[in-house]
Coordinates of C-alpha atoms in Angstrom, one line a residue:
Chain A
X1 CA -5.0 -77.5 358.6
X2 CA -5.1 -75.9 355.3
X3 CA -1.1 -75.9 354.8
X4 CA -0.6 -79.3 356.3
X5 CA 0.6 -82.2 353.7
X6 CA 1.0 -85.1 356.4
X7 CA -0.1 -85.0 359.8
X8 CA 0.6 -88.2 361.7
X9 CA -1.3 -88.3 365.4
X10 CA 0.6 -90.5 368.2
X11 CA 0.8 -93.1 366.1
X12 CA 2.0 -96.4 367.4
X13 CA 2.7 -99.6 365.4
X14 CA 3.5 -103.2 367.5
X15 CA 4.6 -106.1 365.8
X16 CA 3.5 -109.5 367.2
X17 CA 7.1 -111.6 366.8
X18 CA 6.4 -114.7 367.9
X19 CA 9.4 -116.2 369.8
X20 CA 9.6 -119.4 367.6
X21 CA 7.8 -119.6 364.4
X22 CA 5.0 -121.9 364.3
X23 CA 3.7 -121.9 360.6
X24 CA 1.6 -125.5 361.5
X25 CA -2.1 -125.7 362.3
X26 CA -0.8 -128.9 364.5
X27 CA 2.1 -127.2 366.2
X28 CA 0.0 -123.9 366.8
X29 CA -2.8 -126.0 368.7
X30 CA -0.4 -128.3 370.5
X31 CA 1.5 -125.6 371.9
X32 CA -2.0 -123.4 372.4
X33 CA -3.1 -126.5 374.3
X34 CA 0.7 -127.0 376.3
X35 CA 0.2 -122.9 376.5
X36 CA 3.2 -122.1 374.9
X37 CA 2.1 -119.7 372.4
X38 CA 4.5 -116.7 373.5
X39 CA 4.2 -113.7 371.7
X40 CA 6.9 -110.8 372.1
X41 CA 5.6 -107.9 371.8
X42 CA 7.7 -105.0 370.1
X43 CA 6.7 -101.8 369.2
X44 CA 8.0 -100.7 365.7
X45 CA 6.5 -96.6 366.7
X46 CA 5.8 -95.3 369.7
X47 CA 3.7 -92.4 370.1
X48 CA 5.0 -90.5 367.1
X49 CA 3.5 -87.2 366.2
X50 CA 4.3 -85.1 363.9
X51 CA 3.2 -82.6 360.9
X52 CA 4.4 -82.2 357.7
X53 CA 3.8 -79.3 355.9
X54 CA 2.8 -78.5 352.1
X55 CA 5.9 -77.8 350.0
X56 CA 8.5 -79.0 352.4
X57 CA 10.6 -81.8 352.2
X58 CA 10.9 -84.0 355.1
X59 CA 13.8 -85.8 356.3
X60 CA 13.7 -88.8 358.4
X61 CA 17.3 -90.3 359.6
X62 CA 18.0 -93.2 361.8
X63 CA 20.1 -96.1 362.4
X64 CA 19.1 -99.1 360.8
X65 CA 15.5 -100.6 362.5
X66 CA 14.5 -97.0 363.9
X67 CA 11.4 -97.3 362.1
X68 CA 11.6 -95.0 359.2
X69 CA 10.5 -97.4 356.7
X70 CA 7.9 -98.3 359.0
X71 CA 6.5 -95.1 359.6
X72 CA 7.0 -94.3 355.9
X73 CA 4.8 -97.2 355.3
X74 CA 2.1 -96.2 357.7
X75 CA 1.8 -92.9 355.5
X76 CA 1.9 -94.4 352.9
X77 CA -1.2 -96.5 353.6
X78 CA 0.3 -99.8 353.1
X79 CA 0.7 -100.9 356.9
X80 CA -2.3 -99.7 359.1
X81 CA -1.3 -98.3 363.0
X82 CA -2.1 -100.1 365.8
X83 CA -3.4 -97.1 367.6
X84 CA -3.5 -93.2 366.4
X85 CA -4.3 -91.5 363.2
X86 CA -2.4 -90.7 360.1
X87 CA -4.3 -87.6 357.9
X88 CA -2.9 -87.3 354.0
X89 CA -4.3 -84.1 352.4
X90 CA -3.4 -85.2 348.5
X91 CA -2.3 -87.9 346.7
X92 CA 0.8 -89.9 347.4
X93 CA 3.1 -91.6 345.5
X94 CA 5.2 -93.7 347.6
X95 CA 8.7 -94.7 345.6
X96 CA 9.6 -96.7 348.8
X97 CA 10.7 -100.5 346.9
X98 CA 10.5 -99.9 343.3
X99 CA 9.6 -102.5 341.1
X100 CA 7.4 -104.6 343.4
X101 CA 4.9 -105.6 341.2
X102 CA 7.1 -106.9 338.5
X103 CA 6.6 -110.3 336.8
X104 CA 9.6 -111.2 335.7
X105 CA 8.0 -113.7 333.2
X106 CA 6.1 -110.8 331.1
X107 CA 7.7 -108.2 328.7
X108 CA 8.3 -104.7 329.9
X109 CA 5.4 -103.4 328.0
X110 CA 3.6 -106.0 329.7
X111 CA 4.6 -104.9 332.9
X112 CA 4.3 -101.6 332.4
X113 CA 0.9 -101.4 332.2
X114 CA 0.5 -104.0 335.1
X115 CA 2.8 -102.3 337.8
X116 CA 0.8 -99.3 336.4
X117 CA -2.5 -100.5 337.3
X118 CA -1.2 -101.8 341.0
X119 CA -0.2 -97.6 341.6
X120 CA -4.3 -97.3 340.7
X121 CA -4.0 -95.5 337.5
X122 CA -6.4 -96.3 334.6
X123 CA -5.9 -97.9 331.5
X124 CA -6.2 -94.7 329.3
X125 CA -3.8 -92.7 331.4
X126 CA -0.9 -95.5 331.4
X127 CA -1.4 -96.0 327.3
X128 CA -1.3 -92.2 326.9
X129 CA 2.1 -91.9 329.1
X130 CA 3.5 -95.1 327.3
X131 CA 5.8 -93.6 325.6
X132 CA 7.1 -90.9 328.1
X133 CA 7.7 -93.7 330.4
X134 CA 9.8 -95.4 327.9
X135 CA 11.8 -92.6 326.7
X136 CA 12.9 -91.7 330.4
X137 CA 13.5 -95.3 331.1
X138 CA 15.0 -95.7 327.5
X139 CA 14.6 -99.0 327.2
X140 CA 12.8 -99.3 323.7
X141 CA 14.7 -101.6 322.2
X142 CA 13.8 -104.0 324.6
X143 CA 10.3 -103.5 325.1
X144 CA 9.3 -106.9 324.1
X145 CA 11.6 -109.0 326.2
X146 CA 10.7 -110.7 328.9
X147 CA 11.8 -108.8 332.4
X148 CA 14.2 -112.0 333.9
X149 CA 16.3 -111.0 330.9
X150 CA 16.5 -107.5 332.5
X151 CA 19.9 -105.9 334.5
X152 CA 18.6 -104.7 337.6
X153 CA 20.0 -100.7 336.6
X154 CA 17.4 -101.4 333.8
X155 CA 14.2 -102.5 335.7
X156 CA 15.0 -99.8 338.8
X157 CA 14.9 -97.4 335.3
X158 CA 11.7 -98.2 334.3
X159 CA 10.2 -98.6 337.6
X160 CA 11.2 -95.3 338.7
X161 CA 9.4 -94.0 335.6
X162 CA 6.3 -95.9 336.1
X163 CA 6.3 -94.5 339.7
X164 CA 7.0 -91.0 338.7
X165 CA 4.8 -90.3 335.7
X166 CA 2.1 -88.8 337.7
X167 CA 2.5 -85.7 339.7
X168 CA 1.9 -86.3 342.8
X169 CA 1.2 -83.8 346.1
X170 CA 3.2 -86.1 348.6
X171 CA 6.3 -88.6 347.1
X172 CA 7.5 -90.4 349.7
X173 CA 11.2 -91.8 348.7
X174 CA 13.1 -94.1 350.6
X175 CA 16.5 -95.1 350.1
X176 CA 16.3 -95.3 346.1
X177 CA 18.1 -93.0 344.5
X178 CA 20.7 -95.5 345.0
X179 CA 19.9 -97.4 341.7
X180 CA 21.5 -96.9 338.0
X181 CA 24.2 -95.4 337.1
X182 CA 25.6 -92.2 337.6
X183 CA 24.0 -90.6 334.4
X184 CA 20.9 -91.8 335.6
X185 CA 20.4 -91.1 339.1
X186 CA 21.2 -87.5 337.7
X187 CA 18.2 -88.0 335.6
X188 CA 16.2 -88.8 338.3
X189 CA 17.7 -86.7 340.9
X190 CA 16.3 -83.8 338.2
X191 CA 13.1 -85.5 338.3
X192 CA 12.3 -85.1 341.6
X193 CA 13.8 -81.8 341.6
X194 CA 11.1 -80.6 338.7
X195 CA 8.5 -81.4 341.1
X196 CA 9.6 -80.2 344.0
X197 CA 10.0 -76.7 342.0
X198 CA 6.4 -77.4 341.1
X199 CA 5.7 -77.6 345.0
X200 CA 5.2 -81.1 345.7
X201 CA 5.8 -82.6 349.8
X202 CA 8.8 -84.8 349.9
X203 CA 8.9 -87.3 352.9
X204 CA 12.4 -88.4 352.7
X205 CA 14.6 -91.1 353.9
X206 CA 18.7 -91.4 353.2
X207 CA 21.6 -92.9 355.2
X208 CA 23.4 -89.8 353.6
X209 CA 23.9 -87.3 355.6
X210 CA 24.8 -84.9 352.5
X211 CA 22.0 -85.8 351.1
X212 CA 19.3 -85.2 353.7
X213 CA 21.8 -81.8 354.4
X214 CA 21.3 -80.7 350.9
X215 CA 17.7 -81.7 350.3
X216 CA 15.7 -81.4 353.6
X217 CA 14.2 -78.2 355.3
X218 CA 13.1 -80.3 358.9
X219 CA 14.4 -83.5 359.9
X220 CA 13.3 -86.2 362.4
X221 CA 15.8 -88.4 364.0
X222 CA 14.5 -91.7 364.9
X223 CA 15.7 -93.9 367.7
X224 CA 13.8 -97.3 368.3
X225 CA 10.4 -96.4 367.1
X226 CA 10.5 -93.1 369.0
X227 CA 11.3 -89.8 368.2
X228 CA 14.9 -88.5 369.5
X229 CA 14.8 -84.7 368.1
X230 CA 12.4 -83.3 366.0
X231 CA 13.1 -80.0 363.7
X232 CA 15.6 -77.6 361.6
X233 CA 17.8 -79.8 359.7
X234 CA 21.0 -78.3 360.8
X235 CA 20.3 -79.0 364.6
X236 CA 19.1 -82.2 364.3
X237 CA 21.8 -83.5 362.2
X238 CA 24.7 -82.5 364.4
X239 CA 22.8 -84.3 367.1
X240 CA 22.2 -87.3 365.1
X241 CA 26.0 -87.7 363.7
X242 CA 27.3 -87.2 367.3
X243 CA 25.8 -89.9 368.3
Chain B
X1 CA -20.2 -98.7 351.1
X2 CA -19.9 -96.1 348.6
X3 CA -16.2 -95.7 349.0
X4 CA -16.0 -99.5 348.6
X5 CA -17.9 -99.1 345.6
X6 CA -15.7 -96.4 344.4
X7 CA -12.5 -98.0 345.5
X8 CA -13.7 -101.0 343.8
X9 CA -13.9 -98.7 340.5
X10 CA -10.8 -97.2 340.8
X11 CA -8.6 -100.5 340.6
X12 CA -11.6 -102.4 338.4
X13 CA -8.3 -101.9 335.7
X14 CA -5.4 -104.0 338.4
X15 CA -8.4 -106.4 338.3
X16 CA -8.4 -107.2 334.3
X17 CA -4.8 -106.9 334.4
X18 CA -3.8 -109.3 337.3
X19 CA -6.3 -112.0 334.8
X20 CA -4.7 -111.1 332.2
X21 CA -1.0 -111.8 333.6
X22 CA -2.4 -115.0 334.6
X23 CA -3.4 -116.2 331.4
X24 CA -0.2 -114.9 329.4
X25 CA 1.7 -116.7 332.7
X26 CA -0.2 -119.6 332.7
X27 CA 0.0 -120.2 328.7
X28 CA 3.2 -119.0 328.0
X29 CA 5.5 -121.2 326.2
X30 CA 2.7 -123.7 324.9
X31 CA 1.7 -124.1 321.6
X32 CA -2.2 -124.4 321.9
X33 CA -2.5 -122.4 324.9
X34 CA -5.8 -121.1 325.9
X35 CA -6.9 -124.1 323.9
X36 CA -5.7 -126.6 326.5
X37 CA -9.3 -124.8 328.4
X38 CA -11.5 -126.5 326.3
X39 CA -8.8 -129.7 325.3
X40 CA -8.4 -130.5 329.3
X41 CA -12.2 -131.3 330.4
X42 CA -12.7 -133.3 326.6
X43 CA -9.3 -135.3 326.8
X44 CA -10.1 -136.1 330.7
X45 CA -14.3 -136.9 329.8
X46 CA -12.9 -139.3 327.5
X47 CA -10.6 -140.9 329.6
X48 CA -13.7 -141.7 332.2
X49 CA -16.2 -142.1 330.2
X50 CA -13.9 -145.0 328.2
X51 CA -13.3 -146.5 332.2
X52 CA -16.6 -145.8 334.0
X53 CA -19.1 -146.6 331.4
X54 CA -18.2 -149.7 331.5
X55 CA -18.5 -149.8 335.3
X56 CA -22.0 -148.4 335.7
X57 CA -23.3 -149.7 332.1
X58 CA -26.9 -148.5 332.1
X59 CA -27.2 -146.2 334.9
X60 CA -26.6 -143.1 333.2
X61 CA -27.9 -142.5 329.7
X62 CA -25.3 -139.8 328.3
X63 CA -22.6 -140.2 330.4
X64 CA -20.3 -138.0 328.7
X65 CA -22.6 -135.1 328.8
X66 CA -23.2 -136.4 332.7
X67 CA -19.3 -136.6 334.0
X68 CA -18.7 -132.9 332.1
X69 CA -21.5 -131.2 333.4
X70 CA -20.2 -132.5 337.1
X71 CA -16.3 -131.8 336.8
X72 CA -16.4 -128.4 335.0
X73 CA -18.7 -127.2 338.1
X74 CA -16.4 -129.6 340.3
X75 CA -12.6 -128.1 338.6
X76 CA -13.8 -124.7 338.6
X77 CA -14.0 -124.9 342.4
X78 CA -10.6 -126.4 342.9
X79 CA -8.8 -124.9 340.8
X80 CA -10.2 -121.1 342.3
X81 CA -10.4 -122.2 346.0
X82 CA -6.8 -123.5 345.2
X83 CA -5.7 -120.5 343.6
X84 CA -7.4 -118.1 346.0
X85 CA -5.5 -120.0 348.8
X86 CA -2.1 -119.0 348.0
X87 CA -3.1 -115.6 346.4
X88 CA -2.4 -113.6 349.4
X89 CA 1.1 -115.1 350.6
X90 CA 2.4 -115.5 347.3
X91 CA 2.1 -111.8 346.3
X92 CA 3.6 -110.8 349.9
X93 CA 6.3 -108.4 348.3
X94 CA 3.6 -106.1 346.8
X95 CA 1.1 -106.2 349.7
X96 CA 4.0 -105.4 351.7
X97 CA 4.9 -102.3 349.6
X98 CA 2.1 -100.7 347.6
X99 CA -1.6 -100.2 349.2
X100 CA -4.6 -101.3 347.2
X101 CA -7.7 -103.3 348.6
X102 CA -6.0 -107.1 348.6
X103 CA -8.8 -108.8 347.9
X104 CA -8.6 -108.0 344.5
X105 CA -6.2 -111.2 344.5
X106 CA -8.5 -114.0 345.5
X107 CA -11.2 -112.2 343.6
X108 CA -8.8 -112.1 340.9
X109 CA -8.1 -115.9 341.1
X110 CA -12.1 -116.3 340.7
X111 CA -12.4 -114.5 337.5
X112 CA -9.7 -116.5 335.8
X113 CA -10.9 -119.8 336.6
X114 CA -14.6 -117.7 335.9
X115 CA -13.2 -117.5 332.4
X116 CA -11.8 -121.2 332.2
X117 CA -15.6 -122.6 333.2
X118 CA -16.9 -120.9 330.4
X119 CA -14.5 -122.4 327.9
X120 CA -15.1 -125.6 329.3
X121 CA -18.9 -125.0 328.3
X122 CA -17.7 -125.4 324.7
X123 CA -16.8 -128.4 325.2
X124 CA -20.3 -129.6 326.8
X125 CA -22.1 -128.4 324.2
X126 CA -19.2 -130.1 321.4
X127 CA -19.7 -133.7 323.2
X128 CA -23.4 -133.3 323.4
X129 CA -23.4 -132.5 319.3
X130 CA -20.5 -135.3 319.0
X131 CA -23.1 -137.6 321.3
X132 CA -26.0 -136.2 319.8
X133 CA -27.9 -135.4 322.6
X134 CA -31.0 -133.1 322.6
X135 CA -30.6 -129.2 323.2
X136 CA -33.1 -128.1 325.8
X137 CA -34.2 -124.3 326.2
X138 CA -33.9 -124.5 329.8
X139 CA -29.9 -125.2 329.5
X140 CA -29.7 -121.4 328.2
X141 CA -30.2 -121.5 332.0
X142 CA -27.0 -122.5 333.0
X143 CA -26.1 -119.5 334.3
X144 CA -27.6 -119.6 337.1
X145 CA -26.0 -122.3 339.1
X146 CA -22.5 -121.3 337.7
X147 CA -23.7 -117.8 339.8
X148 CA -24.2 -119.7 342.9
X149 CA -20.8 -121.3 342.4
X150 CA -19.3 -118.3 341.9
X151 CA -20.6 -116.6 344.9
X152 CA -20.1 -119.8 347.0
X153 CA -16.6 -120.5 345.9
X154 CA -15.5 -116.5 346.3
X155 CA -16.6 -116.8 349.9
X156 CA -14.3 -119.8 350.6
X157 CA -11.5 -118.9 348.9
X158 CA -12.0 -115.4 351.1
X159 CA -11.3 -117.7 353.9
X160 CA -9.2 -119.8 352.6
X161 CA -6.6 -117.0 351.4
X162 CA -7.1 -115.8 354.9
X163 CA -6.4 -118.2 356.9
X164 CA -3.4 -119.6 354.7
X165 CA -1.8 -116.6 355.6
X166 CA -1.7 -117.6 359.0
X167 CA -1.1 -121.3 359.0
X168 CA 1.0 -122.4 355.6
X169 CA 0.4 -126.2 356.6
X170 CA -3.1 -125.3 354.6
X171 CA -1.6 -125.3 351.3
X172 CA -0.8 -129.1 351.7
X173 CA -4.0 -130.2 353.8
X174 CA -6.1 -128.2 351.1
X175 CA -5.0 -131.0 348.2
X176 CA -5.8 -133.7 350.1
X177 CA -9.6 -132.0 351.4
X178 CA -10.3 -131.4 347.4
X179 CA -9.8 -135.3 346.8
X180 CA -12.0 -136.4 349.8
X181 CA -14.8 -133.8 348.2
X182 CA -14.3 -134.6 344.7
X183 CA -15.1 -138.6 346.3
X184 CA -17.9 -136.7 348.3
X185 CA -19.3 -135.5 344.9
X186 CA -21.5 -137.0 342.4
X187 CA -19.0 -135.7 339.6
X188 CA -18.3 -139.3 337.9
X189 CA -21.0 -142.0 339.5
X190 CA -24.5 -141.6 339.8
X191 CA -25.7 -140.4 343.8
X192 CA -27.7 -143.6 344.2
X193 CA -24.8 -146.2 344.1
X194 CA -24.0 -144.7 347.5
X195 CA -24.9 -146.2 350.5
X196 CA -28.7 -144.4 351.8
X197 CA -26.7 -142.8 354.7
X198 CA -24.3 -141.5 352.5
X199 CA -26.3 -140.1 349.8
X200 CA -27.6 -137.7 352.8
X201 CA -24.2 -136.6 353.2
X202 CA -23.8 -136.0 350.0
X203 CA -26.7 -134.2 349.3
X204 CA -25.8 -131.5 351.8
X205 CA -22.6 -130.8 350.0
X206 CA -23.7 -127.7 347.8
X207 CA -21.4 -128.7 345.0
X208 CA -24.0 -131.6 344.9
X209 CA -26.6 -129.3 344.5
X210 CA -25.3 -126.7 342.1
X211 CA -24.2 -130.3 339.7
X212 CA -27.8 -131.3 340.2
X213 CA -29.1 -128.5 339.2
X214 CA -27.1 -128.2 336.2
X215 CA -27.7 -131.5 335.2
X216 CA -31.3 -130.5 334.8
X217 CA -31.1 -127.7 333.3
X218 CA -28.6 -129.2 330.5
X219 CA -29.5 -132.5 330.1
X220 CA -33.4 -132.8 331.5
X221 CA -35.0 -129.5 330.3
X222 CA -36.2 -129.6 334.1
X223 CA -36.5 -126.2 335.8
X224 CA -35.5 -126.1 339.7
X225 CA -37.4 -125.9 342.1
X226 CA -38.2 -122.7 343.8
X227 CA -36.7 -124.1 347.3
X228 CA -33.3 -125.5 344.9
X229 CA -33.0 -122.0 344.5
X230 CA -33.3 -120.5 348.1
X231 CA -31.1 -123.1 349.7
X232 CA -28.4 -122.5 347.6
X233 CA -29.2 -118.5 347.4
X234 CA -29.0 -119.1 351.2
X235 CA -26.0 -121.1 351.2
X236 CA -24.2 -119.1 348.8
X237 CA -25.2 -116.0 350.3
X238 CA -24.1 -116.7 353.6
X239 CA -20.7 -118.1 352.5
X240 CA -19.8 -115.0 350.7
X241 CA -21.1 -113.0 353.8
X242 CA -18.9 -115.0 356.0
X243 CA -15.9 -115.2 353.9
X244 CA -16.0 -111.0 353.7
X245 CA -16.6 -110.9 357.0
X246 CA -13.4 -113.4 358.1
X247 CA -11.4 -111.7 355.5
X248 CA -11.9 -107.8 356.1
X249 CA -11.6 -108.7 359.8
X250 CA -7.9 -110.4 359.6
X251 CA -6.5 -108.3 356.7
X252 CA -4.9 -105.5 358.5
X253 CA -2.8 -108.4 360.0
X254 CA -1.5 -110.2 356.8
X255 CA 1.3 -107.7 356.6
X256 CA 2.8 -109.0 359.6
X257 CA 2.7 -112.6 358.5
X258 CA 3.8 -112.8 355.5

């Protein structure tokens, strides 16, 4: 167990989707009372097991609504399974949507320190990594303006440097390196590089397939909650770009 | 409970910040800002106490003193039953993308309007020098029904932000509930112009009880009763009990709802 980062344990996660939205307390009971309350039941993962080990970095690939995002949220604490076990040995710093926890009506420095506090750190460690967080965002100048007055290049910057300040064990990134421009995502692309030289577990999710090639040792291909192939990167993604 | 104790001390910082962000949010822009705390109960005491004491002339000795000491109990719980309602659904991005315990939102919501109670004390205590009414020892008291509101309210607004969630329509019944209570509360007439049958009614409503006791405290110098205290320890307690139960039970599910 020692060298194991992430082990997920048949996990399975099922969404309720109701077939019509009722948002009403009066629609819900009349049509609880007509017994029309129909529930669809769909399963986002199915019995998905799988280990993820220290130092590695994880690929998970899939057409759009596999599940990765789900599953990467189920490690990541946020959504809990419906039945089986997720283990995290270390802490985890999940870059899945960056920037959730802006308010767009407070300054950056503002918002700094609150997106900083909703990632759990404490009030001395954000004001003593202030100033690294600004200089890798650089957006000093504009420290005191309010975020709606923000391009969206700069607030993925500075989220991505909120995110990232700590060193984590397990980063889980999904889909973000997409943001900023080309200078930038080089910055960051160095970032995460730094730690994963320092030995951190990456769980990883692209749409491209050069990245995932380039980056990941194992890969998981998902299909429809489920897992299609499981293992060497190589393997999997001839399978999965066949398809 | 330990690791609720621990988890609670971990993101005690997120809880100073999300007040914090409510109070720059909330006073942004205005010129007197946290000011308006204290001007809102003064400017609105006036207003009722220039309409209402003429309407029940000599019932009520100081009736300044009287209507405060009922709506600053009565606003605190709208405003953070109101707030607490919406806190869950209206943060949906960030429950949906970051994990920490959620109830730091309603609990959040509590503090804040925590903080806006005891700015509104100020201006008790400036209309009872302005009226010049007598300061009791027994108000330094006061305290102790604003901790039975406190609890009370935290436990509705647990279910309240719960079951919002789940059916929106709440957000729109809730406003019109408050109005019926605040009528269903001796905030601005005296409890015995109400009809006898009523006034039981009335009595039960712990808001009643919590003014009441305040009201004593401030403007009597009258201790409560032993048995004040356990029915609303009681009916606090339970409330709060209830409210964590409702809400730890459902919250697993909010994700998919919102």
């Amino acid at each position: 167990m020692e060298d194991i980062a992430v082990s997920i344990e048949d996990v399975s996660v099922r969404f309720n989707m109701q077939t019509e939205r009722i948002d009403g307390l009066k629609e819900y009971f009349v049509k609880l009372l007509k017994g029309e309350v129909n529930y669809k039941e769909f399963w986002g993962l199915k019995n998905i097991s799988l280990n993820v080990k220290k130092g590695e970095i994880f690929g998970l690939v899939g057409l759009n609504g596999a599940g990765k995002s789900t599953l990467l949220k189920v490690v990541a604490g946020v959504l809990k399974p419906t039945s089986g076990k997720v283990s995290i040995n270390g802490n985890i710093v999940p870059l899945i949507e960056l920037g959730a926890g802006f308010d767009m009506e407070l300054t950056a420095r503002e918002n700094i320190y609150l997106n900083g506090a909703i990632l759990g750190y404490t009030k001395k460690f954000i004001a003593e990594k202030f100033d690294e967080i600004v200089d890798f965002a650089e957006t000093r100048e504009f420290l005191d303006a309010p975020l709606k007055n923000y391009s969206s290049g700069m607030l993925a910057r500075i989220a991505f440097a909120i995110s990232t300040v700590v060193e984590p064990d397990i980063l889980i990134v999904d889909e973000i390196l997409a943001v900023g421009d080309y200078k930038f995502q080089q910055k960051c692309m160095n970032r995460i590089q730094g730690m994963l030289d320092k030995g951190v577990t990456v769980l990883f999710v692209s749409h491209s397939a050069a990245q995932v090639e380039q980056l990941c040792s194992r890969v998981a291909y998902l299909e429809r909650g489920q897992i299609v192939e499981i293992g060497e990167t190589k393997e999997v993604m001839e399978k999965y770009l066949k398809e | 409970m330990r690791i609720y104790i621990q988890n609670f001390l971990k993101y005690r910082y997120l809880l100073s910040q999300l007040v914090t962000r409510d109070f720059k949010v909330k006073y942004k822009r205005s010129v007197l800002g946290v000011l308006w705390s204290l001007l809102n109960p003064l400017l609105t005491m006036t207003i009722l106490t220039l309409v209402f004491s003429k309407l029940f002339k000599s019932n009520i000795p100081n009736y300044p003193v009287y209507f405060l000491c009922g709506s600053v109990v009565f606003n605190y719980f709208s405003e953070s039953t109101n707030l607490a309602l919406g806190s869950i659904y209206s943060n949906a991005s960030l429950i949906k993308k970051v994990y920490f315990p959620k109830y730091m939102f309603p609990f959040s919501k509590h503090i804040f309007s925590l903080i806006n109670l005891l700015t509104s004390f100020i201006a008790v205590i400036i209309v009872m020098l302005v009226t010049k009414a007598p300061f009791y020892s027994a108000g330094l008291l006061f305290f102790i029904p604003v901790f039975y509101l406190f609890v009370f309210s935290i436990g509705i607004g647990l279910m309240l932000s719960t079951a919002a969630v789940f059916f929106r329509d709440l957000a729109h019944l809730y406003g019109i509930l408050i109005t019926a209570l605040n009528f269903l509360t001796p905030v601005f007439y005296p409890i015995d112009i109400m009809p006898e049958t009523m006034q039981y009614y009335v009595g039960l409503n712990p808001l009643t009880q919590i003014i009441q006791m305040l009201r004593q405290l401030i403007m009597y110098n009258e201790l409560p009763s032993l048995r004040q205290n356990l029915v609303l320890l009681a009916i606090s307690g339970v409330t709060f009990l209830l409210g964590v139960l409702v809400f730890r039970k459902k919250q697993d599910k909010f994700i998919m709802y919102i």
